[in-house]
């Protein structure tokens, strides 16, 4: 633990405060205890993420085309009582490291133990799985922490049932606020579109937020490019390395999502109406755009790395050029000084009254002529 702390303390301030990059996911991975899950029977509930002090929380939107009821921090018993309602329900659960509470909810809604295991295993690839009475989707939700300038990611699991959507989150804070606003306002199709339309709206906000995160990466890369052209400092190369690692993390979240959305759009899933598939197709297009952006930024990072190496090489060449010119100028001067530094007595110039002035005049003329030749050749 002390060794890890020393590594974090010794990181540059830019990486700790201004640059997110893979620092969050890297440090986070140090404290995961996924290895403890090895050897457990299939379907055994075990949370593989970071255990925190976040309390277990359940919030519910119960709505129809004409009215809506919003409740926060309700108990599991209250949730079970609401399940008999004929209205549409959106149940949002935060703090899935409270395994017993999650298990109680999954048992009540007859969610298969293997699905519950996937909900608690937060390092999974985005996936989709259709069961007899529900549809399970897991994907990565990315958010950009503007205050600390870093990217945060977590797994969000969706359970689509008849007239109900259940979302499982690791911690508080998500990208769903726009959906909550639309539900409260009651505008558009979200209240009368059914639970499958609500699922589409939630997934759409997650995908759209990828563009927000990628835009921050683009701004950061442009700043780095400008600094490299002006300065070319080593810290910029370190930041490019961290950006590259973070981009790999984002790529692992976005690429599998294409398969999930494609299956949700094309497969004959009974809980998703045909009218909703049109909107899901739009999410698929956004996913492809996000993938293209990720690949573009990956290439941009590689090109900036090459640019950094070129700038450093050019700076080194300029230094070597300056040293070479100085050496070329001083080589004849050193030769002249060596000649008049010999210990022979019969050197005519030694007996001249103005021999010393002659020596310095010769040094100046030879040095000036050498510099003039370099100037004519445009070497300086």
Short mmCIF file of C-alpha atoms in Angstrom, two decimals:
data_model
loop_
_atom_site.label_atom_id
_atom_site.label_comp_id
_atom_site.label_asym_id
_atom_site.label_seq_id
_atom_site.Cartn_x
_atom_site.Cartn_y
_atom_site.Cartn_z
CA UNK A 1 0.00 0.00 0.00
CA UNK A 2 2.84 2.41 0.85
CA UNK A 3 4.50 1.61 -2.47
CA UNK A 4 1.31 2.51 -4.36
CA UNK A 5 0.92 5.71 -2.37
CA UNK A 6 4.49 6.75 -3.15
CA UNK A 7 3.89 6.19 -6.85
CA UNK A 8 0.78 8.37 -6.75
CA UNK A 9 2.53 11.14 -4.79
CA UNK A 10 5.44 11.20 -7.22
CA UNK A 11 3.19 11.68 -10.24
CA UNK A 12 3.31 15.15 -11.84
CA UNK A 13 0.69 17.57 -10.60
CA UNK A 14 -0.69 17.88 -14.12
CA UNK A 15 -1.50 14.15 -14.16
CA UNK A 16 -3.03 14.18 -10.70
CA UNK A 17 -5.15 17.32 -10.97
CA UNK A 18 -5.70 18.31 -14.59
CA UNK A 19 -5.24 15.08 -16.49
CA UNK A 20 -7.73 12.30 -15.85
CA UNK A 21 -6.79 9.99 -18.19
CA UNK A 22 -6.26 6.46 -17.07
CA UNK A 23 -5.20 7.48 -13.57
CA UNK A 24 -8.71 6.83 -12.22
CA UNK A 25 -9.14 3.45 -13.82
CA UNK A 26 -5.55 2.47 -13.03
CA UNK A 27 -5.71 3.30 -9.33
CA UNK A 28 -9.22 1.91 -9.15
CA UNK A 29 -8.01 -1.42 -10.50
CA UNK A 30 -5.44 -1.68 -7.72
CA UNK A 31 -8.16 -2.13 -5.12
CA UNK A 32 -10.53 -4.46 -6.93
CA UNK A 33 -10.89 -7.86 -5.35
CA UNK A 34 -12.15 -9.80 -8.39
CA UNK A 35 -9.67 -12.56 -7.63
CA UNK A 36 -11.74 -13.49 -4.57
CA UNK A 37 -14.53 -14.56 -6.91
CA UNK A 38 -12.42 -17.39 -8.34
CA UNK A 39 -13.79 -20.78 -7.35
CA UNK A 40 -17.27 -19.56 -6.42
CA UNK A 41 -20.22 -21.48 -7.92
CA UNK A 42 -22.05 -19.94 -10.92
CA UNK A 43 -24.69 -17.41 -9.94
CA UNK A 44 -23.09 -16.64 -6.58
CA UNK A 45 -23.70 -12.93 -5.84
CA UNK A 46 -20.34 -11.20 -5.46
CA UNK A 47 -19.54 -7.55 -6.14
CA UNK A 48 -16.26 -7.15 -8.03
CA UNK A 49 -15.99 -3.36 -7.95
CA UNK A 50 -14.70 -0.88 -5.40
CA UNK A 51 -16.54 -1.02 -2.12
CA UNK A 52 -17.41 2.46 -0.86
CA UNK A 53 -19.52 4.04 1.85
CA UNK A 54 -22.27 5.05 -0.61
CA UNK A 55 -25.63 4.11 0.93
CA UNK A 56 -28.05 1.85 -0.89
CA UNK A 57 -30.68 3.97 -2.61
CA UNK A 58 -33.83 3.27 -4.63
CA UNK A 59 -35.61 5.96 -6.63
CA UNK A 60 -38.76 5.38 -8.65
CA UNK A 61 -40.65 7.13 -11.42
CA UNK A 62 -44.22 5.82 -11.66
CA UNK A 63 -45.89 7.41 -14.65
CA UNK A 64 -48.56 7.23 -17.28
CA UNK A 65 -49.49 9.45 -20.20
CA UNK A 66 -51.39 11.83 -17.88
CA UNK A 67 -49.61 11.83 -14.50
CA UNK A 68 -46.33 10.98 -12.81
CA UNK A 69 -45.18 10.17 -9.28
CA UNK A 70 -41.52 10.48 -8.30
CA UNK A 71 -40.15 8.91 -5.13
CA UNK A 72 -36.60 8.81 -3.75
CA UNK A 73 -34.87 6.71 -1.10
CA UNK A 74 -37.73 4.27 -0.74
CA UNK A 75 -37.41 0.90 0.94
CA UNK A 76 -37.47 -2.47 -0.79
CA UNK A 77 -40.91 -3.13 0.73
CA UNK A 78 -42.28 0.09 -0.78
CA UNK A 79 -40.80 -0.89 -4.13
CA UNK A 80 -42.51 -4.26 -4.00
CA UNK A 81 -45.83 -2.54 -3.26
CA UNK A 82 -45.42 -0.25 -6.28
CA UNK A 83 -44.83 -3.21 -8.56
CA UNK A 84 -48.55 -3.99 -8.56
CA UNK A 85 -49.31 -0.65 -10.19
CA UNK A 86 -50.57 -0.58 -13.77
CA UNK A 87 -48.37 2.44 -14.53
CA UNK A 88 -44.95 2.35 -16.13
CA UNK A 89 -42.09 2.14 -13.64
CA UNK A 90 -38.48 3.24 -13.81
CA UNK A 91 -36.60 1.92 -10.80
CA UNK A 92 -33.08 3.30 -10.36
CA UNK A 93 -30.83 1.50 -7.85
CA UNK A 94 -27.57 3.02 -6.61
CA UNK A 95 -24.95 1.29 -4.49
CA UNK A 96 -24.93 -2.26 -5.87
CA UNK A 97 -22.07 -3.16 -3.54
CA UNK A 98 -24.88 -3.78 -1.04
CA UNK A 99 -25.19 -7.33 -2.33
CA UNK A 100 -27.95 -8.52 0.01
CA UNK A 101 -30.32 -5.73 -1.04
CA UNK A 102 -29.60 -6.33 -4.73
CA UNK A 103 -30.22 -10.05 -4.25
CA UNK A 104 -33.53 -9.35 -2.53
CA UNK A 105 -34.72 -7.23 -5.47
CA UNK A 106 -33.52 -9.75 -8.05
CA UNK A 107 -35.27 -12.58 -6.22
CA UNK A 108 -38.51 -10.61 -6.06
CA UNK A 109 -38.51 -9.86 -9.80
CA UNK A 110 -37.35 -13.41 -10.65
CA UNK A 111 -34.07 -12.31 -12.18
CA UNK A 112 -31.85 -15.30 -12.88
CA UNK A 113 -28.81 -15.74 -10.58
CA UNK A 114 -26.47 -15.63 -13.58
CA UNK A 115 -27.93 -12.27 -14.57
CA UNK A 116 -27.52 -11.05 -11.00
CA UNK A 117 -23.90 -12.21 -11.16
CA UNK A 118 -23.42 -10.12 -14.32
CA UNK A 119 -24.96 -7.09 -12.61
CA UNK A 120 -22.48 -7.33 -9.74
CA UNK A 121 -19.49 -8.10 -11.99
CA UNK A 122 -18.80 -4.54 -13.05
CA UNK A 123 -15.82 -5.19 -15.34
CA UNK A 124 -17.76 -6.98 -18.05
CA UNK A 125 -17.99 -6.18 -21.73
CA UNK A 126 -21.21 -4.47 -22.83
CA UNK A 127 -23.68 -7.26 -23.43
CA UNK A 128 -27.33 -8.09 -24.06
CA UNK A 129 -29.21 -11.20 -22.98
CA UNK A 130 -32.89 -12.01 -23.42
CA UNK A 131 -34.61 -14.17 -20.84
CA UNK A 132 -38.14 -15.49 -20.72
CA UNK A 133 -39.63 -12.55 -18.84
CA UNK A 134 -37.01 -9.79 -19.06
CA UNK A 135 -34.23 -8.32 -21.18
CA UNK A 136 -30.80 -7.68 -19.64
CA UNK A 137 -28.35 -5.08 -20.98
CA UNK A 138 -25.04 -4.00 -19.46
CA UNK A 139 -22.93 -1.16 -20.81
CA UNK A 140 -20.33 1.39 -19.72
CA UNK A 141 -21.38 4.90 -18.76
CA UNK A 142 -18.65 7.52 -19.15
CA UNK A 143 -18.73 10.94 -17.54
CA UNK A 144 -16.28 13.83 -17.56
CA UNK A 145 -15.49 15.39 -14.20
CA UNK A 146 -15.16 19.05 -15.16
CA UNK A 147 -13.85 20.14 -11.77
CA UNK A 148 -10.97 17.66 -11.65
CA UNK A 149 -10.69 17.32 -15.45
CA UNK A 150 -10.82 13.55 -15.51
CA UNK A 151 -12.93 10.82 -17.04
CA UNK A 152 -15.00 8.56 -14.81
CA UNK A 153 -16.58 5.32 -15.92
CA UNK A 154 -18.92 2.78 -14.39
CA UNK A 155 -21.05 -0.14 -15.49
CA UNK A 156 -24.80 0.39 -15.72
CA UNK A 157 -27.12 -2.60 -15.98
CA UNK A 158 -30.65 -2.45 -17.40
CA UNK A 159 -33.49 -4.87 -16.80
CA UNK A 160 -36.44 -4.41 -19.15
CA UNK A 161 -39.68 -6.03 -18.02
CA UNK A 162 -43.25 -5.57 -19.06
CA UNK A 163 -44.08 -1.96 -18.07
CA UNK A 164 -40.84 -1.63 -16.06
CA UNK A 165 -37.19 -0.66 -16.44
CA UNK A 166 -34.70 -1.29 -13.62
CA UNK A 167 -31.27 0.34 -13.72
CA UNK A 168 -28.41 -0.73 -11.45
CA UNK A 169 -25.58 1.71 -10.77
CA UNK A 170 -22.41 1.51 -8.72
CA UNK A 171 -22.59 5.02 -7.31
CA UNK A 172 -24.56 8.26 -7.34
CA UNK A 173 -24.45 10.49 -10.38
CA UNK A 174 -25.30 9.52 -13.95
CA UNK A 175 -26.16 10.85 -17.40
CA UNK A 176 -29.91 10.28 -17.02
CA UNK A 177 -30.93 13.74 -15.82
CA UNK A 178 -32.21 14.73 -19.27
CA UNK A 179 -34.54 11.72 -19.22
CA UNK A 180 -35.82 12.69 -15.77
CA UNK A 181 -36.55 16.20 -17.02
CA UNK A 182 -38.46 14.85 -20.01
CA UNK A 183 -40.48 12.54 -17.76
CA UNK A 184 -41.41 15.38 -15.42
CA UNK A 185 -42.34 17.66 -18.32
CA UNK A 186 -44.41 14.98 -20.03
CA UNK A 187 -43.48 16.17 -23.51
CA UNK A 188 -42.87 13.93 -26.48
CA UNK A 189 -43.38 10.17 -26.55
CA UNK A 190 -41.50 9.27 -23.39
CA UNK A 191 -44.58 8.91 -21.15
CA UNK A 192 -46.75 6.98 -23.56
CA UNK A 193 -44.04 5.21 -25.54
CA UNK A 194 -43.79 2.29 -23.15
CA UNK A 195 -40.94 0.84 -21.11
CA UNK A 196 -38.98 -0.13 -24.22
CA UNK A 197 -39.00 3.51 -25.32
CA UNK A 198 -37.74 4.52 -21.87
CA UNK A 199 -34.94 1.98 -22.25
CA UNK A 200 -34.07 3.51 -25.62
CA UNK A 201 -34.01 7.01 -24.08
CA UNK A 202 -31.66 5.91 -21.27
CA UNK A 203 -29.26 4.14 -23.63
CA UNK A 204 -29.36 7.13 -25.97
CA UNK A 205 -28.22 9.50 -23.21
CA UNK A 206 -25.34 7.17 -22.35
CA UNK A 207 -24.18 7.06 -25.98
CA UNK A 208 -24.62 10.81 -26.46
CA UNK A 209 -22.45 11.45 -23.42
CA UNK A 210 -19.62 9.56 -25.12
CA UNK A 211 -19.42 12.52 -27.51
CA UNK A 212 -19.11 14.93 -24.58
CA UNK A 213 -16.17 12.94 -23.21
CA UNK A 214 -14.58 12.61 -26.65
CA UNK A 215 -14.96 16.33 -27.24
CA UNK A 216 -12.97 16.98 -24.06
CA UNK A 217 -10.28 14.65 -25.39
CA UNK A 218 -10.25 16.57 -28.66
CA UNK A 219 -9.79 19.89 -26.85
CA UNK A 220 -6.99 18.42 -24.76
CA UNK A 221 -5.23 17.00 -27.82
CA UNK A 222 -5.41 20.35 -29.61
CA UNK A 223 -3.81 22.06 -26.62
CA UNK A 224 -1.08 19.43 -26.50
CA UNK A 225 -0.44 19.81 -30.23
CA UNK A 226 -0.02 23.57 -29.83
CA UNK A 227 2.35 23.16 -26.87
CA UNK A 228 4.40 20.55 -28.71
CA UNK A 229 4.89 22.90 -31.65
CA UNK A 230 5.91 25.75 -29.32
CA UNK A 231 7.83 23.92 -26.59
CA UNK A 232 7.96 20.17 -27.02
CA UNK A 233 8.35 19.39 -23.33
CA UNK A 234 8.62 15.93 -21.90
CA UNK A 235 5.43 16.31 -19.85
CA UNK A 236 3.42 16.56 -23.07
CA UNK A 237 4.74 13.17 -24.16
CA UNK A 238 3.77 11.72 -20.76
CA UNK A 239 0.28 13.16 -21.15
CA UNK A 240 -0.01 11.60 -24.62
CA UNK A 241 0.84 8.24 -23.12
CA UNK A 242 -1.88 8.62 -20.50
CA UNK A 243 -4.35 9.79 -23.14
CA UNK A 244 -3.56 6.77 -25.25
CA UNK A 245 -4.25 4.41 -22.34
CA UNK A 246 -7.52 6.20 -21.58
CA UNK A 247 -8.56 6.02 -25.22
CA UNK A 248 -8.00 2.27 -25.15
CA UNK A 249 -10.31 2.11 -22.12
CA UNK A 250 -12.98 4.10 -23.98
CA UNK A 251 -12.58 1.93 -27.06
CA UNK A 252 -13.26 -1.18 -24.99
CA UNK A 253 -16.49 0.44 -23.83
CA UNK A 254 -17.71 1.67 -27.22
CA UNK A 255 -16.85 -1.12 -29.64
CA UNK A 256 -18.87 -3.92 -27.95
CA UNK A 257 -21.79 -1.51 -27.55
CA UNK A 258 -22.26 -1.61 -31.32
CA UNK A 259 -23.10 -5.31 -31.10
CA UNK A 260 -25.53 -4.71 -28.23
CA UNK A 261 -27.44 -1.95 -30.02
CA UNK A 262 -27.42 -3.89 -33.30
CA UNK A 263 -28.95 -6.92 -31.63
CA UNK A 264 -31.48 -4.73 -29.84
CA UNK A 265 -32.49 -3.22 -33.17
CA UNK A 266 -32.55 -6.29 -35.44
CA UNK A 267 -33.37 -9.30 -33.30
CA UNK A 268 -36.97 -10.25 -32.67
CA UNK A 269 -37.05 -9.28 -28.99
CA UNK A 270 -40.60 -9.52 -27.75
CA UNK A 271 -40.27 -6.74 -25.16
CA UNK A 272 -39.14 -4.18 -27.78
CA UNK A 273 -41.89 -2.92 -30.06
CA UNK A 274 -41.34 -2.35 -33.75
CA UNK A 275 -42.10 1.35 -33.37
CA UNK A 276 -39.20 1.68 -30.93
CA UNK A 277 -36.69 -0.02 -33.21
CA UNK A 278 -36.69 3.04 -35.47
CA UNK A 279 -35.28 5.11 -32.61
CA UNK A 280 -32.84 2.38 -31.63
CA UNK A 281 -31.48 2.52 -35.19
CA UNK A 282 -30.59 6.15 -34.51
CA UNK A 283 -28.66 5.08 -31.41
CA UNK A 284 -26.81 2.57 -33.57
CA UNK A 285 -25.78 5.38 -35.92
CA UNK A 286 -24.53 7.41 -32.97
CA UNK A 287 -22.56 4.42 -31.75
CA UNK A 288 -20.84 4.09 -35.13
CA UNK A 289 -20.00 7.81 -35.03
CA UNK A 290 -18.54 7.42 -31.55
CA UNK A 291 -16.41 4.49 -32.75
CA UNK A 292 -15.17 6.58 -35.69
CA UNK A 293 -14.29 9.41 -33.30
CA UNK A 294 -12.37 7.04 -31.03
CA UNK A 295 -10.37 5.68 -33.96
CA UNK A 296 -9.70 9.22 -35.21
CA UNK A 297 -8.40 10.34 -31.83
CA UNK A 298 -6.26 7.22 -31.53
CA UNK A 299 -4.63 8.06 -34.85
CA UNK A 300 -4.30 11.69 -33.75
CA UNK A 301 -2.50 10.62 -30.57
CA UNK A 302 -0.10 8.48 -32.61
CA UNK A 303 0.56 11.37 -34.99
CA UNK A 304 1.18 13.72 -32.04
CA UNK A 305 3.67 11.22 -30.63
CA UNK A 306 5.49 11.25 -33.96
CA UNK A 307 5.28 15.04 -34.02
CA UNK A 308 6.81 15.21 -30.55
CA UNK A 309 9.69 13.00 -31.65
CA UNK A 310 10.19 15.16 -34.74
CA UNK A 311 10.19 18.38 -32.72
CA UNK A 312 12.70 16.95 -30.25
CA UNK A 313 14.87 15.72 -33.14
CA UNK A 314 14.72 19.14 -34.79
CA UNK A 315 15.71 20.82 -31.55
CA UNK A 316 18.60 18.40 -31.17
CA UNK A 317 19.63 19.05 -34.76
CA UNK A 318 19.60 22.80 -34.12
CA UNK A 319 21.82 22.33 -31.09
CA UNK A 320 24.19 20.09 -33.04
CA UNK A 321 24.22 22.59 -35.90
CA UNK A 322 25.16 25.42 -33.54
CA UNK A 323 27.90 23.34 -31.92
CA UNK A 324 29.22 22.30 -35.34
CA UNK A 325 29.39 25.92 -36.55
CA UNK A 326 31.19 27.01 -33.40
CA UNK A 327 33.61 24.11 -33.76
CA UNK A 328 34.25 24.95 -37.42
CA UNK A 329 34.99 28.57 -36.53
CA UNK A 330 37.35 27.72 -33.69
CA UNK A 331 39.27 24.95 -35.49
CA UNK A 332 41.47 27.40 -37.54
CA UNK A 333 41.75 29.69 -34.53
CA UNK A 334 42.94 26.79 -32.41
CA UNK A 335 45.45 25.93 -35.14
CA UNK A 336 46.81 29.51 -35.15
CA UNK A 337 47.03 29.56 -31.36
CA UNK A 338 48.84 26.21 -31.47
CA UNK A 339 51.38 27.47 -34.01
CA UNK A 340 52.28 30.53 -31.97
CA UNK A 341 52.33 28.51 -28.81
CA UNK A 342 55.40 26.49 -29.88
CA UNK A 343 58.61 26.76 -27.90
CA UNK A 344 61.04 27.56 -30.75
CA UNK A 345 63.20 30.68 -30.30
CA UNK A 346 63.61 31.68 -33.95
CA UNK A 347 60.03 32.66 -34.68
CA UNK A 348 60.11 36.05 -36.47
CA UNK A 349 56.81 37.27 -35.11
CA UNK A 350 58.07 36.95 -31.54
CA UNK A 351 60.53 39.81 -32.11
CA UNK A 352 58.06 42.19 -33.73
CA UNK A 353 57.01 45.25 -31.75
CA UNK A 354 53.41 44.65 -32.77
CA UNK A 355 53.49 40.84 -32.81
CA UNK A 356 50.77 40.51 -30.19
CA UNK A 357 48.44 42.85 -32.11
CA UNK A 358 49.25 40.96 -35.30
CA UNK A 359 48.25 37.69 -33.61
CA UNK A 360 44.86 39.01 -32.51
CA UNK A 361 44.26 40.65 -35.85
CA UNK A 362 44.90 37.34 -37.58
CA UNK A 363 42.53 35.58 -35.20
CA UNK A 364 39.76 38.12 -35.87
CA UNK A 365 40.22 38.06 -39.66
CA UNK A 366 40.24 34.27 -39.90
CA UNK A 367 37.22 33.93 -37.58
CA UNK A 368 35.33 36.62 -39.47
CA UNK A 369 36.09 35.05 -42.86
CA UNK A 370 34.88 31.64 -41.61
CA UNK A 371 31.66 33.16 -40.32
CA UNK A 372 31.20 35.09 -43.58
CA UNK A 373 31.58 31.88 -45.60
CA UNK A 374 28.90 30.18 -43.46
CA UNK A 375 26.64 33.19 -43.95
CA UNK A 376 27.10 33.12 -47.74
CA UNK A 377 26.34 29.38 -47.76
CA UNK A 378 23.24 30.12 -45.62
CA UNK A 379 24.35 27.64 -42.99
CA UNK A 380 23.63 30.20 -40.30
#
